[in-house]
Amino acid sequence: MSLIKLTVSGISYSHTQNGAYALILEEEVGSRKLPIVIGAFEAQSIAIAIEDDIRPPRPLTHDLFKSLADRYSIVIKEVIINRLLDGIFYSSLVCERDGIEEVIDARTSDAIALAIRFYAPIYTYKDIMDRAGIILNAEAEEEEPQEEEDNSNPYSGNDIASQVEQFLEEEAKANDFSSYSKGELEKMLNEALINEDYEKAALLRDELNKR
């Protein structure tokens, strides 16, 4: 399958959903973007990696991984977002040491945080982009070109910020488990752990703790 190269466009924070962030990736050639929900720690780690002039007083987990990899001559050559299952993105790190390549599974948020630190390219498969890629703000530009100068407000109704906000709100609704019974929550928690969906598992654990 053909690969599509992606670049990190930015990180958006939800003003209505506490602790919800969306990592926005965009195809290098084209107008589609790939929003991926990530946690607060991963958002911080990615933001720090993007901003070259920001350095935490102590290394973050991804910085520690980079230091260890450098010490033992391990290079991350590329990151591939290789699977989309039930709304969850799965990724792999293509690593090389002494001319030998190894492919390692990774959470997408971790993979992106490391890709930025290694200056490694990020790819996804065309079918994943076709399924999950969206075009932000395209309809507003096509339908109302005469109002282009009025769209400078980054929080206008049809802009990227509001669309990402809507995306995060829909994700939050999908992760609202308040209507499930305790038995259903425990079953869903086990399934999330088996599928290595630790973000969902944490949400389910928190809901169980409330009971």
Tab-separated table of C-alpha atoms in Angstrom:
chain	number	residue	atom	x	y	z
A	1	MET	CA	0.000	0.000	0.000
A	2	SER	CA	1.172	3.513	-0.765
A	3	LEU	CA	2.411	5.730	2.042
A	4	ILE	CA	1.500	9.371	2.601
A	5	LYS	CA	4.032	11.631	4.302
A	6	LEU	CA	2.703	13.702	7.193
A	7	THR	CA	3.936	16.752	9.055
A	8	VAL	CA	2.983	18.007	12.515
A	9	SER	CA	0.645	20.971	12.057
A	10	GLY	CA	0.087	21.702	15.746
A	11	ILE	CA	-1.755	20.789	18.919
A	12	SER	CA	-5.225	22.012	19.775
A	13	TYR	CA	-6.662	22.167	23.307
A	14	SER	CA	-10.346	21.833	24.012
A	15	HIS	CA	-11.799	24.784	25.923
A	16	THR	CA	-14.862	22.757	26.896
A	17	GLN	CA	-13.398	19.284	27.547
A	18	ASN	CA	-10.859	19.437	30.361
A	19	GLY	CA	-7.566	17.738	29.540
A	20	ALA	CA	-8.484	16.939	25.923
A	21	TYR	CA	-5.895	17.617	23.234
A	22	ALA	CA	-5.814	16.899	19.519
A	23	LEU	CA	-2.565	16.423	17.630
A	24	ILE	CA	-3.085	17.698	14.091
A	25	LEU	CA	-1.059	16.020	11.360
A	26	GLU	CA	-1.342	17.111	7.734
A	27	GLU	CA	-0.349	15.452	4.499
A	28	GLU	CA	2.732	17.010	2.946
A	29	VAL	CA	1.127	17.055	-0.483
A	30	GLY	CA	-2.587	17.798	-0.179
A	31	SER	CA	-5.038	19.544	2.120
A	32	ARG	CA	-6.236	16.775	4.419
A	33	LYS	CA	-5.450	16.717	8.111
A	34	LEU	CA	-5.404	13.838	10.547
A	35	PRO	CA	-6.567	14.751	14.084
A	36	ILE	CA	-5.502	12.338	16.840
A	37	VAL	CA	-6.634	12.638	20.439
A	38	ILE	CA	-3.695	12.535	22.869
A	39	GLY	CA	-3.168	12.960	26.584
A	40	ALA	CA	-1.866	16.013	28.409
A	41	PHE	CA	1.607	14.543	29.070
A	42	GLU	CA	2.082	13.561	25.426
A	43	ALA	CA	0.824	16.970	24.289
A	44	GLN	CA	3.383	18.646	26.563
A	45	SER	CA	6.186	16.395	25.325
A	46	ILE	CA	5.358	17.031	21.666
A	47	ALA	CA	5.012	20.783	22.220
A	48	ILE	CA	8.409	20.929	23.939
A	49	ALA	CA	10.013	18.992	21.076
A	50	ILE	CA	8.510	21.369	18.512
A	51	GLU	CA	9.755	24.475	20.325
A	52	ASP	CA	13.547	24.360	20.096
A	53	ASP	CA	13.998	27.153	22.646
A	54	ILE	CA	12.090	25.342	25.421
A	55	ARG	CA	14.070	22.931	27.593
A	56	PRO	CA	12.647	21.299	30.745
A	57	PRO	CA	14.962	21.330	33.780
A	58	ARG	CA	14.984	17.522	33.808
A	59	PRO	CA	14.605	15.221	30.782
A	60	LEU	CA	11.113	13.974	29.984
A	61	THR	CA	10.571	10.285	29.230
A	62	HIS	CA	10.935	10.839	25.478
A	63	ASP	CA	14.113	12.868	26.031
A	64	LEU	CA	15.515	10.033	28.134
A	65	PHE	CA	14.722	7.557	25.346
A	66	LYS	CA	16.511	9.815	22.859
A	67	SER	CA	19.594	10.037	25.094
A	68	LEU	CA	19.736	6.263	25.533
A	69	ALA	CA	19.257	5.711	21.800
A	70	ASP	CA	22.059	8.155	20.996
A	71	ARG	CA	24.362	6.502	23.522
A	72	TYR	CA	23.852	3.080	21.945
A	73	SER	CA	23.777	4.313	18.328
A	74	ILE	CA	20.095	3.554	17.738
A	75	VAL	CA	18.406	5.714	15.115
A	76	ILE	CA	14.681	6.038	14.455
A	77	LYS	CA	14.498	6.171	10.666
A	78	GLU	CA	10.749	6.698	10.322
A	79	VAL	CA	7.386	6.405	12.024
A	80	ILE	CA	4.441	4.732	10.329
A	81	ILE	CA	0.853	5.078	11.517
A	82	ASN	CA	-0.075	1.644	10.267
A	83	ARG	CA	-3.500	0.763	11.623
A	84	LEU	CA	-6.807	2.343	12.593
A	85	LEU	CA	-9.106	0.147	14.646
A	86	ASP	CA	-12.214	1.330	16.509
A	87	GLY	CA	-11.004	4.917	16.338
A	88	ILE	CA	-7.569	4.063	17.749
A	89	PHE	CA	-4.407	4.728	15.741
A	90	TYR	CA	-1.553	2.221	15.972
A	91	SER	CA	2.017	3.022	14.974
A	92	SER	CA	5.439	1.500	14.560
A	93	LEU	CA	8.972	2.810	14.906
A	94	VAL	CA	11.424	1.753	12.224
A	95	CYS	CA	14.784	1.703	14.042
A	96	GLU	CA	18.302	0.968	12.874
A	97	ARG	CA	21.490	0.006	14.692
A	98	ASP	CA	24.695	-1.182	13.042
A	99	GLY	CA	22.886	-1.497	9.721
A	100	ILE	CA	20.167	-3.757	11.159
A	101	GLU	CA	16.535	-2.586	11.055
A	102	GLU	CA	13.978	-3.406	13.699
A	103	VAL	CA	10.290	-2.492	13.789
A	104	ILE	CA	8.854	-1.679	17.222
A	105	ASP	CA	5.183	-1.143	18.103
A	106	ALA	CA	4.382	2.158	19.795
A	107	ARG	CA	1.490	4.342	20.803
A	108	THR	CA	1.013	6.974	18.139
A	109	SER	CA	1.499	9.870	20.564
A	110	ASP	CA	4.825	8.381	21.751
A	111	ALA	CA	5.884	7.648	18.188
A	112	ILE	CA	5.266	11.246	17.099
A	113	ALA	CA	7.065	12.645	20.156
A	114	LEU	CA	10.101	10.534	19.264
A	115	ALA	CA	9.904	11.242	15.522
A	116	ILE	CA	10.220	14.966	16.203
A	117	ARG	CA	13.271	14.415	18.413
A	118	PHE	CA	14.968	12.203	15.818
A	119	TYR	CA	13.916	14.401	12.875
A	120	ALA	CA	12.351	11.242	11.450
A	121	PRO	CA	9.657	11.368	8.758
A	122	ILE	CA	6.093	10.386	9.646
A	123	TYR	CA	3.917	8.338	7.297
A	124	THR	CA	0.511	6.742	7.179
A	125	TYR	CA	-1.156	4.498	4.641
A	126	LYS	CA	-3.474	5.931	2.015
A	127	ASP	CA	-6.463	3.894	3.193
A	128	ILE	CA	-6.086	5.286	6.733
A	129	MET	CA	-5.937	8.841	5.403
A	130	ASP	CA	-8.980	8.164	3.220
A	131	ARG	CA	-10.917	6.921	6.254
A	132	ALA	CA	-9.827	9.420	8.908
A	133	GLY	CA	-8.452	12.453	7.069
A	134	ILE	CA	-10.535	15.609	7.115
A	135	ILE	CA	-10.341	18.933	5.316
A	136	LEU	CA	-10.591	21.758	7.833
A	137	ASN	CA	-12.092	25.071	6.819
A	138	ALA	CA	-12.397	24.054	3.139
A	139	GLU	CA	-16.155	24.532	2.940
A	140	ALA	CA	-15.973	28.054	4.374
A	141	GLU	CA	-13.333	29.087	1.833
A	142	GLU	CA	-15.273	27.654	-1.116
A	143	GLU	CA	-18.762	28.814	-0.204
A	144	GLU	CA	-18.002	32.315	1.101
A	145	PRO	CA	-14.911	33.626	-0.687
A	146	GLN	CA	-16.246	37.159	-0.471
A	147	GLU	CA	-15.957	37.044	3.312
A	148	GLU	CA	-12.357	35.877	3.331
A	149	GLU	CA	-11.132	38.964	5.143
A	150	ASP	CA	-13.704	38.381	7.897
A	151	ASN	CA	-12.348	34.887	8.570
A	152	SER	CA	-9.198	36.206	10.234
A	153	ASN	CA	-10.715	35.594	13.659
A	154	PRO	CA	-9.231	32.251	14.768
A	155	TYR	CA	-12.395	31.449	16.711
A	156	SER	CA	-14.972	32.145	13.999
A	157	GLY	CA	-17.696	29.557	13.452
A	158	ASN	CA	-16.167	27.777	10.454
A	159	ASP	CA	-12.476	27.974	11.294
A	160	ILE	CA	-10.001	25.262	12.179
A	161	ALA	CA	-10.150	25.913	15.928
A	162	SER	CA	-13.918	25.464	16.138
A	163	GLN	CA	-13.858	22.337	13.976
A	164	VAL	CA	-11.154	20.770	16.120
A	165	GLU	CA	-13.186	21.750	19.188
A	166	GLN	CA	-16.169	19.926	17.703
A	167	PHE	CA	-13.968	16.911	16.978
A	168	LEU	CA	-12.787	16.815	20.594
A	169	GLU	CA	-16.346	17.165	21.891
A	170	GLU	CA	-17.456	14.197	19.781
A	171	GLU	CA	-14.521	12.166	21.105
A	172	ALA	CA	-15.466	13.134	24.667
A	173	LYS	CA	-19.045	11.944	24.119
A	174	ALA	CA	-17.711	8.655	22.780
A	175	ASN	CA	-15.702	8.306	26.005
A	176	ASP	CA	-18.618	9.062	28.344
A	177	PHE	CA	-19.132	5.827	30.270
A	178	SER	CA	-21.489	7.119	32.979
A	179	SER	CA	-24.470	5.148	31.630
A	180	TYR	CA	-22.743	1.744	31.807
A	181	SER	CA	-23.115	-0.709	34.676
A	182	LYS	CA	-20.161	-1.709	36.828
A	183	GLY	CA	-20.026	-5.143	35.191
A	184	GLU	CA	-20.023	-3.610	31.709
A	185	LEU	CA	-17.263	-1.199	32.712
A	186	GLU	CA	-15.092	-4.009	34.065
A	187	LYS	CA	-15.550	-5.990	30.839
A	188	MET	CA	-14.709	-2.940	28.723
A	189	LEU	CA	-11.649	-2.263	30.901
A	190	ASN	CA	-10.329	-5.784	30.323
A	191	GLU	CA	-10.887	-5.437	26.582
A	192	ALA	CA	-9.115	-2.060	26.541
A	193	LEU	CA	-6.103	-3.549	28.347
A	194	ILE	CA	-5.966	-6.498	25.929
A	195	ASN	CA	-6.065	-4.049	22.994
A	196	GLU	CA	-3.393	-1.880	24.685
A	197	ASP	CA	-5.752	1.115	24.594
A	198	TYR	CA	-4.402	2.553	27.823
A	199	GLU	CA	-6.043	5.968	27.442
A	200	LYS	CA	-9.471	4.338	27.315
A	201	ALA	CA	-8.502	1.987	30.132
A	202	ALA	CA	-7.610	4.971	32.316
A	203	LEU	CA	-10.981	6.592	31.620
A	204	LEU	CA	-12.798	3.359	32.454
A	205	ARG	CA	-10.760	2.958	35.641
A	206	ASP	CA	-11.659	6.497	36.705
A	207	GLU	CA	-15.348	5.804	36.075
A	208	LEU	CA	-15.144	2.616	38.141
A	209	ASN	CA	-13.434	4.509	40.969
A	210	LYS	CA	-16.346	6.959	41.041
A	211	ARG	CA	-18.720	4.071	41.813
